[in-house]
Coordinates of C-alpha atoms in Angstrom, one line a residue:
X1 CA 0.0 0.0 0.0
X2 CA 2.8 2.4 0.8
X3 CA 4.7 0.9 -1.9
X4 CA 1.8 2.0 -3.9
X5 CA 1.6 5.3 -3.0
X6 CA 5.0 6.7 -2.9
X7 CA 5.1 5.1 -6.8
X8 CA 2.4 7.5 -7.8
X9 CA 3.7 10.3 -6.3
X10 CA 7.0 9.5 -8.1
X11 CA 5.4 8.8 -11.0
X12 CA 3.4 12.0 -10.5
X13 CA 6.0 14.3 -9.9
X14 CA 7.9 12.9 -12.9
X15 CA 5.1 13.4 -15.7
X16 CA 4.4 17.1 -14.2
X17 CA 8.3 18.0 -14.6
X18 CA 9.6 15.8 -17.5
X19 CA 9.7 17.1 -21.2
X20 CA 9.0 20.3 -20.4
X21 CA 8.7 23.0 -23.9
X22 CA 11.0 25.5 -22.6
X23 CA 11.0 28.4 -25.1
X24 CA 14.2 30.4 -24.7
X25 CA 15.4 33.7 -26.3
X26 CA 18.8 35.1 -26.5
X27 CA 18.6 38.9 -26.3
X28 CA 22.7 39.6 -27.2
X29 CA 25.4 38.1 -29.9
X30 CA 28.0 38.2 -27.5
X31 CA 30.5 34.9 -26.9
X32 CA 31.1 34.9 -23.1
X33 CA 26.8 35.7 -22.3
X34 CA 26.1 32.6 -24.7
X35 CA 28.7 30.5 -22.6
X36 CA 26.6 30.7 -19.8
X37 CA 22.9 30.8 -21.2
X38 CA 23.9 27.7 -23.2
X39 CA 25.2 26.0 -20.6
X40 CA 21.8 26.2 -18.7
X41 CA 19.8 25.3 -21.9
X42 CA 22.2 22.4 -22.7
X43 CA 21.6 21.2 -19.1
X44 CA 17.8 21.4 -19.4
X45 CA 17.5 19.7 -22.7
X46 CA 20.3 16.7 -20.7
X47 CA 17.4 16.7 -18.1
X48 CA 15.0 15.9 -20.8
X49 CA 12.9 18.7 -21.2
X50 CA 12.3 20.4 -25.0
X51 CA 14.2 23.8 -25.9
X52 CA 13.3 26.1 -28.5
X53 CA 15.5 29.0 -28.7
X54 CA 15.5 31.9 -30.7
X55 CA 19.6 32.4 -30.8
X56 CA 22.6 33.6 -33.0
X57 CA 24.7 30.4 -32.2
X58 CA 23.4 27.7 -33.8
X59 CA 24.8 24.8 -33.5
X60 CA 26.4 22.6 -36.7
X61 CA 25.1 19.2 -34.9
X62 CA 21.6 18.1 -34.2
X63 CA 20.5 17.6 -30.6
X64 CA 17.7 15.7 -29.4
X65 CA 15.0 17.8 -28.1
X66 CA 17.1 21.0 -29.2
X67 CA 15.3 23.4 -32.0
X68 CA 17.3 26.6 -33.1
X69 CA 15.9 29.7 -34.4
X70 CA 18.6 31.3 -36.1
X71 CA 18.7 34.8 -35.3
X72 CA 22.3 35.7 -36.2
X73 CA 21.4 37.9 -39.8
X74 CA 19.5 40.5 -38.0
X75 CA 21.0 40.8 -34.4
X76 CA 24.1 42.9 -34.4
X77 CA 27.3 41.1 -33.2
X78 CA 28.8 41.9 -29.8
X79 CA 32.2 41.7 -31.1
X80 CA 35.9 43.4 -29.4
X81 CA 35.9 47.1 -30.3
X82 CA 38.6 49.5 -30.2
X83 CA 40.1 50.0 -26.5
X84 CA 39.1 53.8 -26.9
X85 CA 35.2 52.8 -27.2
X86 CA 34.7 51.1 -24.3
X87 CA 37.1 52.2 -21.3
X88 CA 35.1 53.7 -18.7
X89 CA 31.4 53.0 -19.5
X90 CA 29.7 51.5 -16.6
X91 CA 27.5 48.9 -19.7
X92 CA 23.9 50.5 -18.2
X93 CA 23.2 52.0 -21.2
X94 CA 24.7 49.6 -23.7
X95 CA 23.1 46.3 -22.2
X96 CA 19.6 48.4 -21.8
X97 CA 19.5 49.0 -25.2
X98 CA 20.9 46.3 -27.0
X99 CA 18.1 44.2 -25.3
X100 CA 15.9 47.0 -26.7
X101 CA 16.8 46.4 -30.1
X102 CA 16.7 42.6 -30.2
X103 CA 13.3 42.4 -28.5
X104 CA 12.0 44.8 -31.2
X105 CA 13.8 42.9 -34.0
X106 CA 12.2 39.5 -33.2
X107 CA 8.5 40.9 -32.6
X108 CA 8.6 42.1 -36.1
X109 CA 9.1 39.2 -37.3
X110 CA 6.5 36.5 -38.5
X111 CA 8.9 33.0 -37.8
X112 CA 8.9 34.2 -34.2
X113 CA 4.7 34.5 -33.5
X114 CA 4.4 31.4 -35.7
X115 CA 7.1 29.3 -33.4
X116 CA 5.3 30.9 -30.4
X117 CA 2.0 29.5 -31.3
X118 CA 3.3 26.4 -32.7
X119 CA 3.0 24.2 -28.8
X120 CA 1.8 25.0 -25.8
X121 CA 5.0 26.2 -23.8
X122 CA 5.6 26.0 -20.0
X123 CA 8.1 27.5 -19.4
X124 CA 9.7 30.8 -20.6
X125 CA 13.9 31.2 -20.2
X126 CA 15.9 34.6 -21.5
X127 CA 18.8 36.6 -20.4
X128 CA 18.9 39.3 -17.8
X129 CA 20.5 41.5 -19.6
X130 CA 19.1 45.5 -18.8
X131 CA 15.3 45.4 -19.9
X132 CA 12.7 43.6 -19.2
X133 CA 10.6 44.4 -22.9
X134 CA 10.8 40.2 -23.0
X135 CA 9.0 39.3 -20.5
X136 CA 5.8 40.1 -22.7
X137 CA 6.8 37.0 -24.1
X138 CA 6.1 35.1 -20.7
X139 CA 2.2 37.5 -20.1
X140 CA 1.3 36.4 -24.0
X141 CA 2.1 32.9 -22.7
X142 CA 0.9 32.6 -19.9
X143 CA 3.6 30.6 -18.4
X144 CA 6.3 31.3 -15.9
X145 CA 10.3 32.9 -16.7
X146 CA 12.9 32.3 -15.6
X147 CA 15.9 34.7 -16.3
X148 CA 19.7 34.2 -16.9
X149 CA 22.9 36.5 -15.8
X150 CA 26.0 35.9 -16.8
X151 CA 27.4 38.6 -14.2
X152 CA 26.5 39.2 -10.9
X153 CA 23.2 40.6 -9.9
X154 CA 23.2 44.0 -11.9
X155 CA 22.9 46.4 -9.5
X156 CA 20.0 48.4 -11.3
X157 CA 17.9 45.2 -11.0
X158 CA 17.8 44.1 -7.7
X159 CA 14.8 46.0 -6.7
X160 CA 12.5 45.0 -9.6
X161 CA 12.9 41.4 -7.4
X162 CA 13.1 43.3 -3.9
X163 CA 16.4 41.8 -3.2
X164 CA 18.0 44.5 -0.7
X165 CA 21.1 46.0 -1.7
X166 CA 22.2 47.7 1.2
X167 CA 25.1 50.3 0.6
X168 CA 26.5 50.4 3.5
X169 CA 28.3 47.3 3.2
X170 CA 27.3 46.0 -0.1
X171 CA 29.2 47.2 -3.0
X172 CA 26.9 47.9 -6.4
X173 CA 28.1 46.1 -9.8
X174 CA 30.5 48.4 -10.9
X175 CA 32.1 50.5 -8.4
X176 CA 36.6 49.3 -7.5
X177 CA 35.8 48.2 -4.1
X178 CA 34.5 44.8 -2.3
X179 CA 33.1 46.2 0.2
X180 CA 32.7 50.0 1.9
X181 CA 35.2 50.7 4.4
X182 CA 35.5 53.9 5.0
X183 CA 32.8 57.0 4.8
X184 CA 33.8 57.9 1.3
X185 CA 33.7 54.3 -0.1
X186 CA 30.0 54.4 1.1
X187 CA 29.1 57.4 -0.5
X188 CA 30.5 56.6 -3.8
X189 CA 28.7 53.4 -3.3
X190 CA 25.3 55.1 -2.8
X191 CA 26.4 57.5 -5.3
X192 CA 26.4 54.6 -7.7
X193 CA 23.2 53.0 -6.4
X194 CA 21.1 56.2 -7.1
X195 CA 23.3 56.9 -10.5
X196 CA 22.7 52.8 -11.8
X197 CA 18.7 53.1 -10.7
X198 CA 18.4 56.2 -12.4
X199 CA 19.8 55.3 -16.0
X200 CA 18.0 52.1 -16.1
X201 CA 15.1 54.0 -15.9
X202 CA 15.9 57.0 -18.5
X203 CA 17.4 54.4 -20.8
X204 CA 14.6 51.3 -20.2
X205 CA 11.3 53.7 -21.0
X206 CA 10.8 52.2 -24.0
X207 CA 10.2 48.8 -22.8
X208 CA 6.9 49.0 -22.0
X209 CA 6.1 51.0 -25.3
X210 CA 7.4 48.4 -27.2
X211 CA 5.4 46.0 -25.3
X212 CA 2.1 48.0 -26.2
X213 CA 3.0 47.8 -29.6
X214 CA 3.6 44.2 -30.2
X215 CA 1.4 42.8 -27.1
X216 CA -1.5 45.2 -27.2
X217 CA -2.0 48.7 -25.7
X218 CA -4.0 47.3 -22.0
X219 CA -0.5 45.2 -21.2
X220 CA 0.9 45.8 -18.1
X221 CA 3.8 47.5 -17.9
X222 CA 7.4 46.0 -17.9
X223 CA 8.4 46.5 -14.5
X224 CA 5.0 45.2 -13.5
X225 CA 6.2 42.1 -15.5
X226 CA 9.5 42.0 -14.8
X227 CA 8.3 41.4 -10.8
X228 CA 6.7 38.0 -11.9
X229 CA 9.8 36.8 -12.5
X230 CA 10.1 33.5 -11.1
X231 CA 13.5 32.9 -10.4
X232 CA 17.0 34.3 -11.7
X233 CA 20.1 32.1 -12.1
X234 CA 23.0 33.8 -11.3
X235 CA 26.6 33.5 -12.7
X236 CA 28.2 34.2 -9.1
X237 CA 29.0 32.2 -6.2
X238 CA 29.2 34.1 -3.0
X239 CA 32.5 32.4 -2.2
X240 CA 33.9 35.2 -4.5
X241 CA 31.3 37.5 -4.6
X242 CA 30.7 37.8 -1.1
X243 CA 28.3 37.8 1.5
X244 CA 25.6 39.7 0.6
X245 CA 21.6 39.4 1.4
X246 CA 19.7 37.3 -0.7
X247 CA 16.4 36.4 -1.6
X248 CA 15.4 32.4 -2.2
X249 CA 14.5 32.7 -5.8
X250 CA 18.1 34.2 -6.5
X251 CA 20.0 31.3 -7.5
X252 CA 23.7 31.4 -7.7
X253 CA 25.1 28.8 -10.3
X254 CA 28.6 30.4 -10.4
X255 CA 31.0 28.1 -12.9
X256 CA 28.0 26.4 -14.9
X257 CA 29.8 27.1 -18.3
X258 CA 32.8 25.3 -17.3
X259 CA 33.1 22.3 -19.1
X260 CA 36.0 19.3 -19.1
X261 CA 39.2 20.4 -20.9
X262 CA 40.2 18.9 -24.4
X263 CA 43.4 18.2 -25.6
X264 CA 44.9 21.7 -27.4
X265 CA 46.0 22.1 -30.8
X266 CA 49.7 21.1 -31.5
X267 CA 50.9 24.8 -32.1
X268 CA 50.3 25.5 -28.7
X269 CA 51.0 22.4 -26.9
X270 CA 54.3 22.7 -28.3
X271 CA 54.8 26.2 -27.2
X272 CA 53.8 25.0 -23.6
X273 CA 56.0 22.2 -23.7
X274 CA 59.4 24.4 -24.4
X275 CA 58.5 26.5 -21.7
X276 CA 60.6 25.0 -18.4
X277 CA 59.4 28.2 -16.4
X278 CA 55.8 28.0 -17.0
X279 CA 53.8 30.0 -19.0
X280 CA 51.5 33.1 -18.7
X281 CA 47.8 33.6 -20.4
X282 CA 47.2 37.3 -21.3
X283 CA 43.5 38.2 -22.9
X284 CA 40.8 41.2 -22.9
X285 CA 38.5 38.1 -24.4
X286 CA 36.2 39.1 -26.7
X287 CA 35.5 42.9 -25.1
X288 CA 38.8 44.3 -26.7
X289 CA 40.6 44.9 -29.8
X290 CA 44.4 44.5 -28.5
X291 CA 45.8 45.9 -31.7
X292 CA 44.0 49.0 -30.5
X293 CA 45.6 49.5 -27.1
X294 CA 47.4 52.7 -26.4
X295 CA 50.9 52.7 -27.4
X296 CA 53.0 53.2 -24.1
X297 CA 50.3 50.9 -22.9
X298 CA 51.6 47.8 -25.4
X299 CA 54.8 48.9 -25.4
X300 CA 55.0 48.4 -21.3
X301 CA 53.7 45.2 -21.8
X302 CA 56.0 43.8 -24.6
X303 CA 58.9 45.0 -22.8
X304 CA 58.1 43.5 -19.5
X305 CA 56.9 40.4 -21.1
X306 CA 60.0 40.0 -23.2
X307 CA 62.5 40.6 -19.4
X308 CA 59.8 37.6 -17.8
X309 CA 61.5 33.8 -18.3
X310 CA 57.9 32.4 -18.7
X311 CA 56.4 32.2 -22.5
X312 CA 52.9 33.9 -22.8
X313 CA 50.3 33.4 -24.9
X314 CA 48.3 36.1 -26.0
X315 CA 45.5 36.6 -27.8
X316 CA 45.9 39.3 -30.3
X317 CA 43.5 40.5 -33.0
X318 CA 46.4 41.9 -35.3
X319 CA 47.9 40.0 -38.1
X320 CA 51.2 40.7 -37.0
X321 CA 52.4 42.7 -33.8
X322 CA 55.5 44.8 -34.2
X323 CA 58.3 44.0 -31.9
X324 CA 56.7 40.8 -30.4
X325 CA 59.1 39.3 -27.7
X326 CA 60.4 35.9 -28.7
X327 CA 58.8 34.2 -25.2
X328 CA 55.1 35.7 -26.6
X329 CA 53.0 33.5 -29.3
X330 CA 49.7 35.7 -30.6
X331 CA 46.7 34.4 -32.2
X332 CA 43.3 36.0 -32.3
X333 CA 41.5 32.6 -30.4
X334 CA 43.0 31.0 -28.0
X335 CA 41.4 27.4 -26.5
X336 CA 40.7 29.9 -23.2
X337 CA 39.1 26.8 -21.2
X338 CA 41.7 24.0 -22.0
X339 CA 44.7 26.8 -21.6
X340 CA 43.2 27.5 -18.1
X341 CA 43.5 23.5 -17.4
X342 CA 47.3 23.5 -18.3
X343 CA 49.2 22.7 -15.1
X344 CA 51.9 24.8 -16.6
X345 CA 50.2 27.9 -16.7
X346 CA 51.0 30.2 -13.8
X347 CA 49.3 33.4 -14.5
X348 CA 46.4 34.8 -16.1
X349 CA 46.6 38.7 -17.0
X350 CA 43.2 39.9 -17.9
X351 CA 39.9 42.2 -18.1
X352 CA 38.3 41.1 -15.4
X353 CA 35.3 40.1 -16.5
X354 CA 33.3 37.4 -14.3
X355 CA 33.1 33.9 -16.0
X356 CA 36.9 34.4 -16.5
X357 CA 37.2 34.4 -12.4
X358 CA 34.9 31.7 -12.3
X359 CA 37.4 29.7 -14.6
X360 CA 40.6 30.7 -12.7
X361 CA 38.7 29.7 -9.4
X362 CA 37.8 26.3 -11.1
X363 CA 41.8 25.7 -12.1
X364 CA 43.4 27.6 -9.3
X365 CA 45.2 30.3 -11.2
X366 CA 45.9 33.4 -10.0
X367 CA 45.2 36.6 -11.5
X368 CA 46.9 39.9 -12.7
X369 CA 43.7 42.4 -13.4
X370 CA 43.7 45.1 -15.9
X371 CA 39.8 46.0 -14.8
X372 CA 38.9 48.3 -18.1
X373 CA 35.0 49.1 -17.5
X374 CA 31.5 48.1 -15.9
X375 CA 31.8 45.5 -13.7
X376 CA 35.2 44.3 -14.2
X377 CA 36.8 47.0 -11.6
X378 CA 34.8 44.8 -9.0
X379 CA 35.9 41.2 -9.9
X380 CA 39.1 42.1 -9.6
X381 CA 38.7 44.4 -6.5
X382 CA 37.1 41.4 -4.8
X383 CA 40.1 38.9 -6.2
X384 CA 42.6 41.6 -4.6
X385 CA 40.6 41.5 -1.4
X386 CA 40.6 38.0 -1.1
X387 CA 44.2 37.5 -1.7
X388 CA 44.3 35.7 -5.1
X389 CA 45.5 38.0 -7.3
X390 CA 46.6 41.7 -8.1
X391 CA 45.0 45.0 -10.0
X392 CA 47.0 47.4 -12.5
X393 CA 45.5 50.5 -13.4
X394 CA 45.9 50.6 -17.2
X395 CA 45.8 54.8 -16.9
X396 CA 49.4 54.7 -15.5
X397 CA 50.4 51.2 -16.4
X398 CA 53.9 50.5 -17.0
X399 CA 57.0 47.8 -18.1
X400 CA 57.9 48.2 -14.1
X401 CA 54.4 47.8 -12.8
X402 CA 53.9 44.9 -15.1
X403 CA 57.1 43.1 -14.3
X404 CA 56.5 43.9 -10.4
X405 CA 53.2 42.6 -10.5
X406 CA 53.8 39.6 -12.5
X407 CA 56.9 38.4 -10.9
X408 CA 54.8 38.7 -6.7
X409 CA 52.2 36.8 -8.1
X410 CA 54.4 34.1 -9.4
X411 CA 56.9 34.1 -6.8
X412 CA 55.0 34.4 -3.6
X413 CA 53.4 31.3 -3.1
X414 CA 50.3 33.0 -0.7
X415 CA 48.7 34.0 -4.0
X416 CA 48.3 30.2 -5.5
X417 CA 47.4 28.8 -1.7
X418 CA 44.8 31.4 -2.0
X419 CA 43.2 30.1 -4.9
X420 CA 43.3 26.7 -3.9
X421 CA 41.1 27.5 -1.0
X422 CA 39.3 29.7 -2.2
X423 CA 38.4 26.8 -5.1
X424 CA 37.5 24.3 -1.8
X425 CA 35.0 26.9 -1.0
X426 CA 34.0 27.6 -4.5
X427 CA 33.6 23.3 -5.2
X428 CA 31.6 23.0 -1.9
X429 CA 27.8 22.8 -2.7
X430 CA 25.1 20.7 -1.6
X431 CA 24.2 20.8 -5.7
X432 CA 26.2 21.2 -8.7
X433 CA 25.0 24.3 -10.7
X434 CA 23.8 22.2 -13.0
X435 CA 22.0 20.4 -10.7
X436 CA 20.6 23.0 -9.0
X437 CA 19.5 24.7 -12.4
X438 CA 17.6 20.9 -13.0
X439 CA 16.2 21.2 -9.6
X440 CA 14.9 24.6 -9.5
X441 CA 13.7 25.0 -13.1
X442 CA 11.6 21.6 -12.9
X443 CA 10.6 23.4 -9.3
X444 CA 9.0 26.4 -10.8
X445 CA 7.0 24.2 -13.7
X446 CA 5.8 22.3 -11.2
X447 CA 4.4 25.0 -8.5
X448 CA 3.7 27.3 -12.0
X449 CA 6.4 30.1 -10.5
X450 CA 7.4 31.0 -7.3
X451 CA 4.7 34.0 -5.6
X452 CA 4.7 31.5 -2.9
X453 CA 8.2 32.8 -2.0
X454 CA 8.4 36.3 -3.2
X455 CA 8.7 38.9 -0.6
X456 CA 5.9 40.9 0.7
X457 CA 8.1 43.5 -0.5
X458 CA 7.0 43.0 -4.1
X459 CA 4.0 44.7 -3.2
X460 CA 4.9 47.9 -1.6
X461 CA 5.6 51.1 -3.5
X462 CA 9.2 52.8 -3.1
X463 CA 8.7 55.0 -0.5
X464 CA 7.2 52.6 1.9
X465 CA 9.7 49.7 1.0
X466 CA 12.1 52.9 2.9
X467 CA 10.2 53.0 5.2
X468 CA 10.4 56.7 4.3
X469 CA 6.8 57.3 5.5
X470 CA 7.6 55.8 8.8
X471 CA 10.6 58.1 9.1
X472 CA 8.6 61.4 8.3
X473 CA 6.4 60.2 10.4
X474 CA 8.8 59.8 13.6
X475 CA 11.0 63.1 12.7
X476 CA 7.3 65.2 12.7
X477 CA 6.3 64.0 15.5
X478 CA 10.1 64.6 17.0
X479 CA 9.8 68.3 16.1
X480 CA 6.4 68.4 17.5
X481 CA 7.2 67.1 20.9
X482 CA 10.5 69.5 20.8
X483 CA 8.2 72.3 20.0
X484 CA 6.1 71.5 22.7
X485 CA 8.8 71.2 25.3
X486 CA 10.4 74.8 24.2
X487 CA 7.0 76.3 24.4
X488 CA 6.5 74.8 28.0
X489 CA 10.0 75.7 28.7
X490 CA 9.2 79.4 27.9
X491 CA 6.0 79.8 29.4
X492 CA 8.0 78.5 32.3
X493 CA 10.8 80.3 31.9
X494 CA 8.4 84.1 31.3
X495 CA 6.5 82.8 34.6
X496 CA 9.5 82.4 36.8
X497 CA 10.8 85.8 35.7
X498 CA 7.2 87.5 36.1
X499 CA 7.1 85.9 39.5
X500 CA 10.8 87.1 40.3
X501 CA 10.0 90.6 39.3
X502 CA 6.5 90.9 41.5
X503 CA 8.5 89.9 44.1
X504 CA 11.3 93.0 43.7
X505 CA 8.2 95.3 43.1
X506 CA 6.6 93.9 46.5
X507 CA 10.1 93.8 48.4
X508 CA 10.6 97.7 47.6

């Protein structure tokens, strides 16, 4: 009888979740976000559920349960640009509005209504990128979503899914610091809080216009959306990211794109192999053009590179590069993941961007940062903080600072003990991230989202989430009461001295 029973609830449980339509949509053509969104979608589709996916990576071999939309000929490609073009910029505006673009760019188009009507869909999976002009997709459904970053939570979006980001100790995405210290490293931090909050906004407007267009003009609006969001997976783990408050729909899956190593091409295997000192990985991935770096900024590089008895690799979008040091091979594509694998490789010089930590955590490398904009400054604050790497500042960078740099983090073995701990932490889950992406996407088909654990917070408008009105409240009724005592101190105060004086006119 009990036999019987727990086999129907299995068998239950297992009809409700399994085979799944999961309709996915890409929103950027950009190499390291589609590392990480494809990871999760690969790991559904392993689970046995069916993807469709509007992309622009298609893949050249059929998978089972796998259908591509091909969306590479209209999206524009979020290639490496000049150094010039993107040094500095925070990514608010960039992110908002490419999301913008390719939400607009599939609703005008008639393959993507007929491949949303096609099936009934259960489940809706897309990017967090900067908008939420997608999540339409999820309202015309009528199904829950589920949202992907592929950096940590973006500061500007933590309130649409009332996760508290509390300034005073928190740092926001893209501000050099782990964590506030001091008085000015909190206000810069607020400073960026109000600043991040602010441009979404300006920059997002359109969202809910577009909706309108496409969805009908009594839609709600896209923040309204945006708060049904089920549940976001996050590319962080708070092993590196740090303790922060967190809500339970906020799913950290940190490392998810990191896959087993393969063997590398022979080129570069040889390379490895006549390098008795070890070798060094330098790359801006796919952000920067490193033909277009500064001068003195290449030139400090080549010359500390060429004084370092290590060979480097680095990945170089030039043809040729003038006075390239004999220890330095260039290519435009490097193998990144099975270079990071190499138990020859000692250092890895780079960007800073987040699934590049995630892989130096995973093969216990340390790092040399060169944070260039947007959240990058962070990662590689939080990698000095923690003790498994260093930062150059590529305003005043130099042969000397390189060489300096290179040479501690090579030498001083605190660096590479670091890392290995750091990577116990990192490895110790109750669930693998792809585990815990089966788990909790399965979860939300099964309960059809998550209200059941949003926060009452949802619900509450700005001021009152502040607790603003509770604070006016207390400070009026503070200046009342002090009004009250002054004006009873006077009256006091006048009939004291009226007494005193009728007192004089009585004694004379």
């Amino acid at each position: 009888m009990n036999f019987t029973i727990i086999f129907l609830n299995v068998y239950f449980i297992m009809t409700v979740v399994n085979g799944a339509q999961i309709f996915a949509f890409v929103p950027i053509y950009g190499q390291s976000h589609w590392n990480v969104m494809d990871a999760v979608l690969q790991t559904l589709v392993s689970a046995g559920h069916n993807v469709t996916v509007i992309t622009p990576f298609i893949k050249k071999e059929k998978i089972e349960n796998y259908t591509q939309i091909d969306s590479s000929f209209y999206m524009t490609r979020s290639a490496s640009a000049p150094f010039k073009n993107v040094i500095g910029s925070d990514g608010i505006q960039y992110l908002i509005e490419t999301h913008l673009i390719s939400c607009e760019a599939i609703y005008k188009r008639k393959d993507f209504w007929t491949v949303l009507e096609s099936k009934k869909y259960d489940l809706f999976v897309t990017q967090l990128l900067g908008s939420g002009c997608d999540s339409y997709i999820a309202y015309k459904l009528q199904v829950p979503m589920i949202a992907v970053t592929t950096s940590a939570m973006p500061t500007w979006l933590n309130g649409e899914f009332s996760n508290p980001l509390i300034t005073s100790y928190t740092s926001t995405l893209n501000v050099a610091m782990a964590s506030p210290k001091t008085f000015w490293d909190r206000f810069l931090n607020t400073y960026d809080y109000i600043k991040s909050i602010s441009k979404s906004w300006w920059y997002n407007r359109r969202a809910t216009i577009i909706g309108r267009n496409y969805f009908g003009k009594d839609v709600p609006d896209s923040y309204t959306l945006m708060k049904k969001i089920s549940l976001v997976f996050v590319n962080s783990h708070f092993s590196f990211n740090l303790p922060r408050p967190w809500i339970p729909n906020l799913i950290e899956i940190g490392g998810i794109h990191v896959t087993d190593p393969k063997p590398l091409p022979k080129d570069i295997q040889q390379f490895i192999d006549d390098a008795p000192e070890g070798l060094i990985y330098f790359s801006f991935g796919s952000t920067v053009k490193m033909d277009s770096l500064p001068a003195k900024m290449q030139i400090s590089l080549q010359e500390a590179f060429a004084e370092l008895p290590q060979r480097i690799l680095w990945k170089y979008d030039g043809e040729v590069m003038e006075n390239q040091p004999k220890n330095v091979m260039i290519k435009k594509w490097f193998p990144q993941r099975d270079i990071m694998a190499h138990s020859k490789l000692k250092l890895f010089i780079y960007h800073g961007g987040l699934s590049g930590i995630n892989e130096a955590i995973i093969n216990q490398v340390p790092i040399l940062g060169i944070p260039l904009f947007s959240d990058q400054h962070r990662n590689i604050a939080n990698a000095v903080f923690l003790g498994i790497g260093l930062s150059l500042d590529y305003k005043t960078i130099d042969k000397d600072s390189v060489l300096t740099a290179a040479k501690e983090i090579i030498k001083n073995q605190k660096y590479k003990q670091n890392i290995q701990e750091l990577y116990k932490m990192f490895k110790d889950r109750p669930m693998s991230p792809d585990m815990l992406v089966t788990y909790w996407t399965e979860y939300v088909i099964k309960h059809n989202g998550t209200e059941h654990i949003n926060p009452a917070s949802n619900d509450m408008s700005w001021y009152q989430y502040h607790q603003l009105d509770v604070i006016l409240i207390i400070i009026l009724v503070s200046i009342s009461v002090l009004i009250i005592v002054l004006y009873t101190l006077i009256i006091i105060k006048d009939s004291i001295v009226k007494c005193f004086h009728l007192k004089q006119i009585k004694t004379e």
